[in-house]
mmCIF file of C-alpha atoms in Angstrom:
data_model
loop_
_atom_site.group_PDB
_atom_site.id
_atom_site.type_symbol
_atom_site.label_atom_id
_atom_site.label_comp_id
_atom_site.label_asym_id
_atom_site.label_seq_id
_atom_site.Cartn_x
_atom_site.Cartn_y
_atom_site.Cartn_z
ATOM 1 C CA UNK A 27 -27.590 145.458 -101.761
ATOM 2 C CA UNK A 28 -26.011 147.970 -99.775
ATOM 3 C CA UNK A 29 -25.089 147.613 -96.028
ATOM 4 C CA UNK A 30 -27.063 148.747 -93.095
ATOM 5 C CA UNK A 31 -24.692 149.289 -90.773
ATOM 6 C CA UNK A 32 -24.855 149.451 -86.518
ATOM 7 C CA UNK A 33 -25.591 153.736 -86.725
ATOM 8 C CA UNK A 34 -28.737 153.254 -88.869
ATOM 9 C CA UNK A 35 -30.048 150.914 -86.241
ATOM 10 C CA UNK A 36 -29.857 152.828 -83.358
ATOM 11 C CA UNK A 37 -33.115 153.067 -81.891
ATOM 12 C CA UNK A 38 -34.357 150.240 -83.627
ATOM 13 C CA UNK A 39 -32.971 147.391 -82.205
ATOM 14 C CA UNK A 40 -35.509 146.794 -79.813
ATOM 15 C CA UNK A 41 -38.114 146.394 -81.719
ATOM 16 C CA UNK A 42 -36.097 144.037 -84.247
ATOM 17 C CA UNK A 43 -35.254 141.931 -81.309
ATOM 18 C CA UNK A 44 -38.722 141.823 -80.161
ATOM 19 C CA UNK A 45 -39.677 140.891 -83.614
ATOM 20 C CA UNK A 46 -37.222 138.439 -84.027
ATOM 21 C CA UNK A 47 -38.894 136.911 -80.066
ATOM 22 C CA UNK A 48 -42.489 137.246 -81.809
ATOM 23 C CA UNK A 49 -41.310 134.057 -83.769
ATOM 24 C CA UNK A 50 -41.152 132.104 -80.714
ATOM 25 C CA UNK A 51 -38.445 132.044 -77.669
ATOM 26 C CA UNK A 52 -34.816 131.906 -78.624
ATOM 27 C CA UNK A 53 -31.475 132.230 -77.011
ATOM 28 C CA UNK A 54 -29.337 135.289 -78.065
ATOM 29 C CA UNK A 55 -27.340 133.119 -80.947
ATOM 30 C CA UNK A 56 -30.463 132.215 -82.505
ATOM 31 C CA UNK A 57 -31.947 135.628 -82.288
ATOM 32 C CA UNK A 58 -29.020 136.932 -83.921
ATOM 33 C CA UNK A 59 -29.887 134.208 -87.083
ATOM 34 C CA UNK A 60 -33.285 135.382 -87.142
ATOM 35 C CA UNK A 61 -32.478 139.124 -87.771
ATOM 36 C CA UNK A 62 -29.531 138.350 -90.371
ATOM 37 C CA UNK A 63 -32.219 135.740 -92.125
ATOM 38 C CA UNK A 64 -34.936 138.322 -91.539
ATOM 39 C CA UNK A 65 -32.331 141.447 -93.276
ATOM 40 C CA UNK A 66 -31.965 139.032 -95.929
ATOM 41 C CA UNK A 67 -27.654 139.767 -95.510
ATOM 42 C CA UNK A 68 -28.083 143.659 -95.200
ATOM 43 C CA UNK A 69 -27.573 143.880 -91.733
ATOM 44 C CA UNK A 70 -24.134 144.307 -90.201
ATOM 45 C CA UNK A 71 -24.457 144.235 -86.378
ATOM 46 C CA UNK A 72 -21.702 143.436 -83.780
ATOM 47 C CA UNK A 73 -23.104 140.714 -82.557
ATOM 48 C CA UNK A 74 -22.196 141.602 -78.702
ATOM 49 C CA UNK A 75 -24.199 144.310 -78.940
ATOM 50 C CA UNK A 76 -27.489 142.148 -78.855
ATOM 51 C CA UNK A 77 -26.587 141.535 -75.016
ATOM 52 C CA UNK A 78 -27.463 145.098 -73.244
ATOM 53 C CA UNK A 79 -30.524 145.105 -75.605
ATOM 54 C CA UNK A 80 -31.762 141.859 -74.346
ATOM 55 C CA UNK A 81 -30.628 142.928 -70.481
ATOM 56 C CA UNK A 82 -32.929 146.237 -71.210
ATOM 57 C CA UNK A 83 -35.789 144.741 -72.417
ATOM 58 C CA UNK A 84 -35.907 141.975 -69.568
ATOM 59 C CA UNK A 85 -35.669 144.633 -67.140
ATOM 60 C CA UNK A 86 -38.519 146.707 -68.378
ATOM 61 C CA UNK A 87 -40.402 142.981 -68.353
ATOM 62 C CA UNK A 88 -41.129 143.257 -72.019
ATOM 63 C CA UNK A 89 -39.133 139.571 -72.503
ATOM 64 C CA UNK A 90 -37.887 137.098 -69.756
ATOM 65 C CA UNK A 91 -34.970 134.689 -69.926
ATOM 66 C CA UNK A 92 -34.551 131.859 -68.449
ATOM 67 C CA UNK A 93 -31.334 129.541 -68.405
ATOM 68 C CA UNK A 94 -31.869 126.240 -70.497
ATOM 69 C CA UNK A 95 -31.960 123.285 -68.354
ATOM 70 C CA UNK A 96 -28.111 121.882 -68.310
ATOM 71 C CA UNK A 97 -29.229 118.442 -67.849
ATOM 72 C CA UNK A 98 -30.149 117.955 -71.908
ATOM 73 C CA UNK A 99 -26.657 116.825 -72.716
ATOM 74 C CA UNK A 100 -25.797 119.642 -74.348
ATOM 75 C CA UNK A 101 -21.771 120.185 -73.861
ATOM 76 C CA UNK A 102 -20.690 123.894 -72.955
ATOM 77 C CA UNK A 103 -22.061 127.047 -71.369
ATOM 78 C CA UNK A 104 -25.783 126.996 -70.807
ATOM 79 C CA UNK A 105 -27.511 129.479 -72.916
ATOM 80 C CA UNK A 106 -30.407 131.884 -71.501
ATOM 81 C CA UNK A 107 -33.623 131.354 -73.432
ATOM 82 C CA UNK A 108 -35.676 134.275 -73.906
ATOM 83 C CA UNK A 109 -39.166 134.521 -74.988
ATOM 84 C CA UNK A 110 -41.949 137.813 -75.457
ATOM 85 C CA UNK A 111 -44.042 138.675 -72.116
ATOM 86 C CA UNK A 112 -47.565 140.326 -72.516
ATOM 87 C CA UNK A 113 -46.637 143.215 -71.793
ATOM 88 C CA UNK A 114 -43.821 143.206 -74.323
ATOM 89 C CA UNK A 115 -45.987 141.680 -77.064
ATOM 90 C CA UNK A 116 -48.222 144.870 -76.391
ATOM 91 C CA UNK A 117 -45.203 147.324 -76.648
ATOM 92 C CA UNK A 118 -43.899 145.180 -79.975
ATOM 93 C CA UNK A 119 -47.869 145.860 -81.344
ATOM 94 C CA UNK A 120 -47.386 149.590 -80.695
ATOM 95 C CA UNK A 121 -43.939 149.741 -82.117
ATOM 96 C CA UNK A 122 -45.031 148.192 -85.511
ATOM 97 C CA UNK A 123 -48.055 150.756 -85.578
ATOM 98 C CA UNK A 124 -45.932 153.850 -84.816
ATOM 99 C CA UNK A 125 -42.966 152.814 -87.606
ATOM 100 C CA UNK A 126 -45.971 151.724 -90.427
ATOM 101 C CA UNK A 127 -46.932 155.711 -89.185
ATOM 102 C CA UNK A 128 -43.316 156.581 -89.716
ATOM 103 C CA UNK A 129 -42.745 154.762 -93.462
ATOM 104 C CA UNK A 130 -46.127 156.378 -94.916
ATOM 105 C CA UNK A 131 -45.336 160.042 -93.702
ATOM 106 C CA UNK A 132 -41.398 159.574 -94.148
ATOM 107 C CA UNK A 133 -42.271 157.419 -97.735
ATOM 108 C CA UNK A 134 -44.635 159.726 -98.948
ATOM 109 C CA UNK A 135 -42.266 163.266 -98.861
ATOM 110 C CA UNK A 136 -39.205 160.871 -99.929
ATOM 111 C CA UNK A 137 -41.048 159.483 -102.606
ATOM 112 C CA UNK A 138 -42.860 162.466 -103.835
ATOM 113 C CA UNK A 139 -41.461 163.671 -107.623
ATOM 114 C CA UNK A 140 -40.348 166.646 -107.977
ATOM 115 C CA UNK B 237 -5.602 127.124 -75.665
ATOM 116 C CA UNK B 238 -8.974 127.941 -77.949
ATOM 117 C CA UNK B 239 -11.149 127.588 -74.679
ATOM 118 C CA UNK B 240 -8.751 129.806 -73.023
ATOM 119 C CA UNK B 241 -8.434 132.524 -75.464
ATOM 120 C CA UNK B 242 -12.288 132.782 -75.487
ATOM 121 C CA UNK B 243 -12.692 132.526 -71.754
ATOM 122 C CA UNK B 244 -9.547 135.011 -71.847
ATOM 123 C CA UNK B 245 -12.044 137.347 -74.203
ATOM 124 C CA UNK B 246 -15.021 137.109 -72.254
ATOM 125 C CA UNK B 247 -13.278 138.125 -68.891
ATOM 126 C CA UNK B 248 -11.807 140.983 -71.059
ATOM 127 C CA UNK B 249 -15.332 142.401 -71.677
ATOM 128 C CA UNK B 250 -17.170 141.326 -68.333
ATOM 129 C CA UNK B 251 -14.089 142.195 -65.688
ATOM 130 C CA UNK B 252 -14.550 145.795 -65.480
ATOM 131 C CA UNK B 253 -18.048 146.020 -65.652
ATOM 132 C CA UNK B 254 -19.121 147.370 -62.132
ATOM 133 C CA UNK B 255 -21.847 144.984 -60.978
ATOM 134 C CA UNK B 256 -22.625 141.694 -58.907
ATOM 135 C CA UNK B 257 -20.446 138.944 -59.120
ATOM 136 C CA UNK B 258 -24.196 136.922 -60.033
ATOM 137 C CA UNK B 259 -24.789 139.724 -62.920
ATOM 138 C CA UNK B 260 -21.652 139.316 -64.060
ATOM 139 C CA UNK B 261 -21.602 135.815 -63.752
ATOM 140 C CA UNK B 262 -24.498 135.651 -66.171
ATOM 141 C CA UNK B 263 -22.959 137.788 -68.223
ATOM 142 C CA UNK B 264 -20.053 135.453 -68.622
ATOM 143 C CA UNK B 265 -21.499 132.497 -69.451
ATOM 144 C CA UNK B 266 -23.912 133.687 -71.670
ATOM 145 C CA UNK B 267 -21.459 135.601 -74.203
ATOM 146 C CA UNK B 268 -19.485 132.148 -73.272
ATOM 147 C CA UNK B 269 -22.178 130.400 -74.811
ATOM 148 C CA UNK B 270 -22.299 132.963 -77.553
ATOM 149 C CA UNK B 271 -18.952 132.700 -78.532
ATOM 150 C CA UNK B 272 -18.751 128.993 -78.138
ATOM 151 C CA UNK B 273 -21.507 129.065 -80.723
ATOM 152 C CA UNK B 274 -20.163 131.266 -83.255
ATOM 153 C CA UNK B 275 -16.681 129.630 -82.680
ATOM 154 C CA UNK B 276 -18.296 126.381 -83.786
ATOM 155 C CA UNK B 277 -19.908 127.557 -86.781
ATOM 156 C CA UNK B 278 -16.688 129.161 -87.950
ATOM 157 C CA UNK B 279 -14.922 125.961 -87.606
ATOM 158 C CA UNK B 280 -17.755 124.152 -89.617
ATOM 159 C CA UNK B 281 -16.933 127.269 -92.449
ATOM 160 C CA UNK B 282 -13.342 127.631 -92.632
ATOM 161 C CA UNK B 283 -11.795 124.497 -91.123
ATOM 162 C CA UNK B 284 -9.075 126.248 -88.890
ATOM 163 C CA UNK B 285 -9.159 126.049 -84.912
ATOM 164 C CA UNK B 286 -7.329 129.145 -85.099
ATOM 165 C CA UNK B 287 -8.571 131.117 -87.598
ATOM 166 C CA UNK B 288 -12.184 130.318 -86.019
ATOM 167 C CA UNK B 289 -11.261 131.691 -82.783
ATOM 168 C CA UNK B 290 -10.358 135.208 -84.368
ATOM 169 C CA UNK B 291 -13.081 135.310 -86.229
ATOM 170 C CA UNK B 292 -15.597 134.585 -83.624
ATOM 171 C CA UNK B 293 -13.879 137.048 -80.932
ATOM 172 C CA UNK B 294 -13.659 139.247 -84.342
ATOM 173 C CA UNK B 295 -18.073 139.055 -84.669
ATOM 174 C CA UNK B 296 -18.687 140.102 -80.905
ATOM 175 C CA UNK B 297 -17.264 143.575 -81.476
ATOM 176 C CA UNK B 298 -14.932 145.771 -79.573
ATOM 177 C CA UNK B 299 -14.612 144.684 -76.101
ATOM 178 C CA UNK B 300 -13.923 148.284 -74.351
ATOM 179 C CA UNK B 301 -17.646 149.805 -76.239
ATOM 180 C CA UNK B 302 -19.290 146.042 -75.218
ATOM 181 C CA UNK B 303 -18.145 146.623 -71.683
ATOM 182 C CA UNK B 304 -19.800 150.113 -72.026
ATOM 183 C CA UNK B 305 -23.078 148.969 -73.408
ATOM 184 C CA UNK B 306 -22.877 146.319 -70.425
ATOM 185 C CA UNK B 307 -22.281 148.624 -67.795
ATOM 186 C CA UNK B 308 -25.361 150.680 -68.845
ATOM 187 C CA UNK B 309 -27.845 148.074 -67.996
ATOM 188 C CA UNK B 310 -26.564 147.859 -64.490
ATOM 189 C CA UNK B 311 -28.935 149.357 -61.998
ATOM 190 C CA UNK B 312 -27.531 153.152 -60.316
ATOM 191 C CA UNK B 313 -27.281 151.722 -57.242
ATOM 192 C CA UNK B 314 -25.633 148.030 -57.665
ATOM 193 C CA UNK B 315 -23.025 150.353 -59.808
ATOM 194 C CA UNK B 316 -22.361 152.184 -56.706
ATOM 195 C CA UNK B 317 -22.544 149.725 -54.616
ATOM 196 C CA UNK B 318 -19.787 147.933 -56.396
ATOM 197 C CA UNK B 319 -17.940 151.167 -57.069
ATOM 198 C CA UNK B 320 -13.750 150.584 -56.430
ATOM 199 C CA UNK B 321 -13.021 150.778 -52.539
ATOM 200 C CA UNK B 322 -9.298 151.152 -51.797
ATOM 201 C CA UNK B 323 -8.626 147.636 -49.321
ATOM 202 C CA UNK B 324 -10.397 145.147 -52.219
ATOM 203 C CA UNK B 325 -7.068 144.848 -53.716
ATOM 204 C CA UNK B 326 -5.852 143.511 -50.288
ATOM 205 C CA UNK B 327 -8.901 140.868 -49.927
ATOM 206 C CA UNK B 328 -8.154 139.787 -53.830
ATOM 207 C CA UNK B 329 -4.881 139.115 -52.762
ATOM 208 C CA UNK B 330 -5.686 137.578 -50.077
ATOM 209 C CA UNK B 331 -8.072 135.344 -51.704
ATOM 210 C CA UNK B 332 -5.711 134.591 -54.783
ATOM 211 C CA UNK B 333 -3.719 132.984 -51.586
ATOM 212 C CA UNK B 334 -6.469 130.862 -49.884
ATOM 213 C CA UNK B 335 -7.713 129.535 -53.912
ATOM 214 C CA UNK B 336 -6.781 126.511 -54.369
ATOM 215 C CA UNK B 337 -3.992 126.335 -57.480
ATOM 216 C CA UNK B 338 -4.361 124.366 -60.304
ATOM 217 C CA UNK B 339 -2.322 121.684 -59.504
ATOM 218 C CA UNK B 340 -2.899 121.345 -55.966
ATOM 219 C CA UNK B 341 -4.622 118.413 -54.490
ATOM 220 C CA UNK B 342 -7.289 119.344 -51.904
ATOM 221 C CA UNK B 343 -5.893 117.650 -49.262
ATOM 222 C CA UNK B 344 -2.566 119.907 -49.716
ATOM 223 C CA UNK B 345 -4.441 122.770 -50.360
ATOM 224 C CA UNK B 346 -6.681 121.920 -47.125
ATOM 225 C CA UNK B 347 -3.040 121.575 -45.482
ATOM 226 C CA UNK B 348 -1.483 124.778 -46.347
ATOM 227 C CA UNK B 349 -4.604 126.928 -45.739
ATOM 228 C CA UNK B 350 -4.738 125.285 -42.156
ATOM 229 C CA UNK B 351 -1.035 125.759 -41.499
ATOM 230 C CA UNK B 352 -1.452 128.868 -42.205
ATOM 231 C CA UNK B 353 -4.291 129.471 -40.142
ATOM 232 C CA UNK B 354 -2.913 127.731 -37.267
ATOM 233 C CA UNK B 355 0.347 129.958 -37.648
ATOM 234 C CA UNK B 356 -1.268 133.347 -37.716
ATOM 235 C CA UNK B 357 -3.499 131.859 -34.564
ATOM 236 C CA UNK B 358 -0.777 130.845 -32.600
ATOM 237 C CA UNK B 359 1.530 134.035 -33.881
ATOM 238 C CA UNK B 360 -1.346 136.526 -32.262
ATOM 239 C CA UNK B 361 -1.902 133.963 -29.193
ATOM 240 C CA UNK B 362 1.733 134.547 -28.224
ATOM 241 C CA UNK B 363 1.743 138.009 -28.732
ATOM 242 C CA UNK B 364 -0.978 138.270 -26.474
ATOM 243 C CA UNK B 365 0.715 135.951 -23.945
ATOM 244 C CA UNK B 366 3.652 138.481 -23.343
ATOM 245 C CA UNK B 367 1.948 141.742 -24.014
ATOM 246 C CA UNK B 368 -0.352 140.264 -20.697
ATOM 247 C CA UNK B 369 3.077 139.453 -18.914
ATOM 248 C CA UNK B 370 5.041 142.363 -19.970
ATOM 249 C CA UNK B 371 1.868 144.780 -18.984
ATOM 250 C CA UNK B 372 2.073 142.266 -15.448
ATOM 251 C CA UNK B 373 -1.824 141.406 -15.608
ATOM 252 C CA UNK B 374 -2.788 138.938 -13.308
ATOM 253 C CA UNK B 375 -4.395 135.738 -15.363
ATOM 254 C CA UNK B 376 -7.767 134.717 -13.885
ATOM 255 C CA UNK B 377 -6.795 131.412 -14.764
ATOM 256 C CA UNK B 378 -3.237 129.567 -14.137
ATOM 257 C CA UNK B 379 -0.710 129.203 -17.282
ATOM 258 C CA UNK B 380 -1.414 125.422 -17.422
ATOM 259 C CA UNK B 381 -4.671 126.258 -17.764
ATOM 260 C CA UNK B 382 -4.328 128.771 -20.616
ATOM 261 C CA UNK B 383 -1.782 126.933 -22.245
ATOM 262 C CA UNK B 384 -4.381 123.623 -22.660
ATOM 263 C CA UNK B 385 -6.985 125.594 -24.001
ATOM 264 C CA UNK B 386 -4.065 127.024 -26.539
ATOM 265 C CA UNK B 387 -3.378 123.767 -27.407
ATOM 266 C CA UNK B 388 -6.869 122.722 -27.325
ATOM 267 C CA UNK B 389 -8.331 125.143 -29.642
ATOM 268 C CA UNK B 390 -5.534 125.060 -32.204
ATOM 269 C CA UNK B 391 -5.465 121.211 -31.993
ATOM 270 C CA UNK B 392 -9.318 122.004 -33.231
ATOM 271 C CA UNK B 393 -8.913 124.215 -35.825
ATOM 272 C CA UNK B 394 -5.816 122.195 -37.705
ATOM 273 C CA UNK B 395 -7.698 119.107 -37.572
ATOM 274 C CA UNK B 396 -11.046 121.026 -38.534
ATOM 275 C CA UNK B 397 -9.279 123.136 -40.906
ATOM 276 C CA UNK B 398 -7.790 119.935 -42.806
ATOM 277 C CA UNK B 399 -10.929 117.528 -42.376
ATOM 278 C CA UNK B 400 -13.466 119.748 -42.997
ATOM 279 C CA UNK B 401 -12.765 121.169 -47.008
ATOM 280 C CA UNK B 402 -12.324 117.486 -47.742
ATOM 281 C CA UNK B 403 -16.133 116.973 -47.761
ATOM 282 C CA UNK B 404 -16.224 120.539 -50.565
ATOM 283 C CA UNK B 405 -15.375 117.954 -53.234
ATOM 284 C CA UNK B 406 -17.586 115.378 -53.001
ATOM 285 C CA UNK B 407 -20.603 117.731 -51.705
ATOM 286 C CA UNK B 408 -19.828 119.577 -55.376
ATOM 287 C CA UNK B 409 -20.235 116.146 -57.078
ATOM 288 C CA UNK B 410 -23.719 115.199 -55.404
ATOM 289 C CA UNK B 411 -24.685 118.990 -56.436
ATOM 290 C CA UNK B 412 -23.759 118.971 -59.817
ATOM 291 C CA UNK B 413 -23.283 116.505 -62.490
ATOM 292 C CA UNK B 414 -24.007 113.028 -63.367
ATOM 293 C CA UNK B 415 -23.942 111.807 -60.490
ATOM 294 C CA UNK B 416 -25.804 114.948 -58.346
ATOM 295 C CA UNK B 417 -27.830 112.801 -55.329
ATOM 296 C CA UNK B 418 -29.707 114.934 -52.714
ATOM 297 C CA UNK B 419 -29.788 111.814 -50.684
ATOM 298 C CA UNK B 420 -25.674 111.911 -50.680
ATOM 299 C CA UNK B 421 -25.563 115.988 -49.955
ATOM 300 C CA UNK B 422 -27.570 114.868 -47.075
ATOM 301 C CA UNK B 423 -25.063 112.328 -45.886
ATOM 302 C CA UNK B 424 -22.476 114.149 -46.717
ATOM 303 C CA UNK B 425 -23.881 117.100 -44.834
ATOM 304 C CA UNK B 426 -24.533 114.408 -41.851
ATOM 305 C CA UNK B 427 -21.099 113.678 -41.535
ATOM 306 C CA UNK B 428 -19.397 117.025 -41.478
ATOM 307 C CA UNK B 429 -21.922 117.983 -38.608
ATOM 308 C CA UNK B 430 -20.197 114.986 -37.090
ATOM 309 C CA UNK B 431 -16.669 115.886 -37.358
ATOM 310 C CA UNK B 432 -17.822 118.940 -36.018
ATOM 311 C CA UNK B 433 -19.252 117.070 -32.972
ATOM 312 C CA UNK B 434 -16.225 114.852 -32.784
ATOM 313 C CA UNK B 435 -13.880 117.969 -32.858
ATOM 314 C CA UNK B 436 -15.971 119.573 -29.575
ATOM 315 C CA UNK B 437 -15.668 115.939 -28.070
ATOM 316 C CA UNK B 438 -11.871 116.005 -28.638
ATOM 317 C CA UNK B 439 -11.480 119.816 -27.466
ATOM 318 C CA UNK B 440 -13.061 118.434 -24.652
ATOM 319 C CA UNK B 441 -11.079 115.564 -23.943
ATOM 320 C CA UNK B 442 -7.640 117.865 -24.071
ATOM 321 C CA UNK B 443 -9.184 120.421 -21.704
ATOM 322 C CA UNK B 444 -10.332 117.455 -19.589
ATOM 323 C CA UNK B 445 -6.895 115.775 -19.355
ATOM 324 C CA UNK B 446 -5.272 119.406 -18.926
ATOM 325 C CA UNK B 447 -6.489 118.889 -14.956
ATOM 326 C CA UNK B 448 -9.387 119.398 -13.004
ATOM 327 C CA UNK B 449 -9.477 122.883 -13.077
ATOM 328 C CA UNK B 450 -8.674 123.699 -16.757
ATOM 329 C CA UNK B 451 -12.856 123.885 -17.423
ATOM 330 C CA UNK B 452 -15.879 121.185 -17.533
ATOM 331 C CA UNK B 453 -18.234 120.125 -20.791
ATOM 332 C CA UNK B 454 -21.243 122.244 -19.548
ATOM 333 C CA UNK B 455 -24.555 122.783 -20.854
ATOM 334 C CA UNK B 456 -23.225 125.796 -22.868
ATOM 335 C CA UNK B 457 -20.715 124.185 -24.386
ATOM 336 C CA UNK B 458 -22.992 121.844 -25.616
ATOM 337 C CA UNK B 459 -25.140 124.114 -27.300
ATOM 338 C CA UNK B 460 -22.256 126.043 -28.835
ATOM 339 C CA UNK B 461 -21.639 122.761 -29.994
ATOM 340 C CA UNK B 462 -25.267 122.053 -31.805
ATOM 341 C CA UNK B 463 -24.597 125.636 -33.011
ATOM 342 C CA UNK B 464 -21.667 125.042 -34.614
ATOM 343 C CA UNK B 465 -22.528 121.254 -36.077
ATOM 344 C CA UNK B 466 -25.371 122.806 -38.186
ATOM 345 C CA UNK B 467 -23.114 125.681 -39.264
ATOM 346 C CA UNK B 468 -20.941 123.784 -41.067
ATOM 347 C CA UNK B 469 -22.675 121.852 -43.636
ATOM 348 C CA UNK B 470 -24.304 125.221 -44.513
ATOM 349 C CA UNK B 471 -21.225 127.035 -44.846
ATOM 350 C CA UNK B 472 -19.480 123.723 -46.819
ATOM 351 C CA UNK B 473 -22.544 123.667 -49.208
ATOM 352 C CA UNK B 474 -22.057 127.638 -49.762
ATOM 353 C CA UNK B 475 -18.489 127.146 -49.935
ATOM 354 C CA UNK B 476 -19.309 123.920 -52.710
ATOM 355 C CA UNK B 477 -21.714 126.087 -54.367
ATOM 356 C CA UNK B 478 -19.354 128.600 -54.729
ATOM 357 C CA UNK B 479 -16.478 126.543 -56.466
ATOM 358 C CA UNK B 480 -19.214 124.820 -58.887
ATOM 359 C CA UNK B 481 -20.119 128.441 -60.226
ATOM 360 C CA UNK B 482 -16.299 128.898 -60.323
ATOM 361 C CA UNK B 483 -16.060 125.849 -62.119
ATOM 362 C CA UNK B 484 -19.031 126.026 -64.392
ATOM 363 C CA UNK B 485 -17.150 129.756 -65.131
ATOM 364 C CA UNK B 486 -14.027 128.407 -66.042
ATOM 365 C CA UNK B 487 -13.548 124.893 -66.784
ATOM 366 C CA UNK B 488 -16.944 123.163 -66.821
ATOM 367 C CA UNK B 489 -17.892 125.635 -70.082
ATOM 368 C CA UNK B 490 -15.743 123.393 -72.350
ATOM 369 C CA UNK B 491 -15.867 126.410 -74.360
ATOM 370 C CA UNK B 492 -14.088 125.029 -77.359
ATOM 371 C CA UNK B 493 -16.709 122.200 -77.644
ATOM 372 C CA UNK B 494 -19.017 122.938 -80.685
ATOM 373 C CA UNK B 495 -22.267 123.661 -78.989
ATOM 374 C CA UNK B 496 -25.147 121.522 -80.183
#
């Protein structure tokens, strides 16, 4: 299957993130599983780039992190556990509609023979 | 050497980003959790400390565009509020001087920082002494007087300046940790308002036994004294909560630990 590489997904990411949150919270790491396990391997993303998307989106209030408690006995850095507000499950509904929009327009000249 | 080579990666990225030491403090530790992540699940896949270090610095991507894309998300005006001004290099230094080093014990590094101090103080209160006698102004007060209250308030600050960072250590323990206890931040806090107390006391002792005339324990002093006796638990538990974030930056991360 071939590639998708970081170019194709400009613009995108957002909502893929968002997606990936509409499964339930997750810390950057795990979001980052959900999106390769959700691209079935096609995806090829630099996986520091996930960082300024999740910094965006928690300043426009469509997620909110919050550090995991350090007291668990986990060894190491605490990771920051996101989750989906309202207003960002709203903007993820919206996003879905527009690209459905975008795949039956784009899909049908694509796909129509010659 | 693994933990440093990732902590050495994530300082690469986060350094220049023009921001708050707390953004960029959160930006730290959470690509520090990122990579401590990815570094173990290398390790579980290829089996080589090494090899799973490259690889996990290799997945984050190129530090110089991640800096950019970090950069971005700062707000306008914290970017230009934390835009390059020409005498920071001077307070880094200075800073990088007053740190306490890796090997030092705190009561050494408590030590040089107040010999220091006490140095510079008396330095500038003797330069002062002869640029008055030179320029021929009359004292209000006699020498002996001036010269106990020299004593006197340099006495305070080297035994203040040595007594007080001993209670940073312990305060950072009954903040963070195991063994964090409110109950012993409050003692803790307790006693360094006393030392404080005990240090006017003694300033006024040496001022007292400097003559009759060399100045009297008045109401005034008394409340500078309060004053200052709250003061400095607040500024030790800043200064403690300042060297925990430190610490949680550098060393407490483990970094190299596989993260469960």
């Amino acid at each position: 299957m071939p590639r998708i590489e970081r170019d194709t997904l400009r613009g995108h990411l957002e909502g893929m993130v968002l997606s990936a949150l509409d499964r339930g919270e997750a810390h950057g790491f795990e979001v980052l599983r959900r999106l390769e396990e959700l691209g079935c391997g096609s995806l090829t993303l630099k996986e520091g780039t996930l960082y300024p998307v999740l910094y965006r989106l928690e300043a426009a209030g469509l997620v909110k992190g919050e550090w995991e408690d350090d007291t668990e006995g986990r060894r190491g850095p605490r990771r920051r556990i996101y989750r989906l507000t309202e207003k960002g499950r709203l903007d993820l509904a919206r996003r879905r509609e527009d690209w459905t929009h975008f795949v039956s327009v784009i899909g049908r000249i694509l796909g129509a023979p010659s | 050497m693994n933990r440093s080579r990732l902590v050495e990666c994530v300082d690469r990225i986060v350094d220049p980003v023009r921001a708050g030491e707390k953004r960029k403090d959160r930006m730290r530790e959470e690509l520090a959790a990122h990579l401590s992540a990815s570094h173990a699940e290398e390790l579980a896949r290829l089996g080589d400390d090494e090899a799973a270090v490259e690889r996990a610095i290799a997945r984050l991507g190129d530090p110089a565009e991640l800096t950019r894309g970090l950069q971005a998300v700062v707000p306008l005006l914290e970017r230009w509020a934390c835009a390059p001004v020409p005498w920071l290099g001077l307070l880094d230094a200075l800073d990088r001087v007053l740190r306490r080093r890796p090997d030092e014990t705190p009561l050494r590094h408590a030590v040089r920082v107040t010999t220091g101090f006490v140095v510079v103080i008396a330095a500038a209160e003797l330069v002062l002494l002869s640029a008055v006698a030179k320029l021929g102004v009359r004292p209000r007060s006699d020498s002996t007087i001036s010269l106990v209250w020299a004593v006197g308030s340099l006495a305070v600050v080297a035994v203040g300046g040595v007594v007080l960072p001993l209670f940073v250590g312990p305060m950072m323990r009954a903040m963070d940790g195991p063994r964090r206890s409110r109950r012993r931040l409050a003692l803790l806090s307790a006693s360094s308002s006393l030392v404080v107390i005990a240090l006017g006391f003694g300033f006024a002792a040496i001022v007292w036994l400097g003559g009759p005339g060399a100045g009297s324990f008045d109401r005034t002093a008394a409340l500078r004294l309060a004053v200052g006796s709250l003061v400095a638990p607040a500024a030790l538990i800043a200064g403690a909560r300042e060297a925990i974030l430190r610490r949680r930056r550098r060393d407490g991360w483990e970094i190299a630990q596989p993260a469960r």
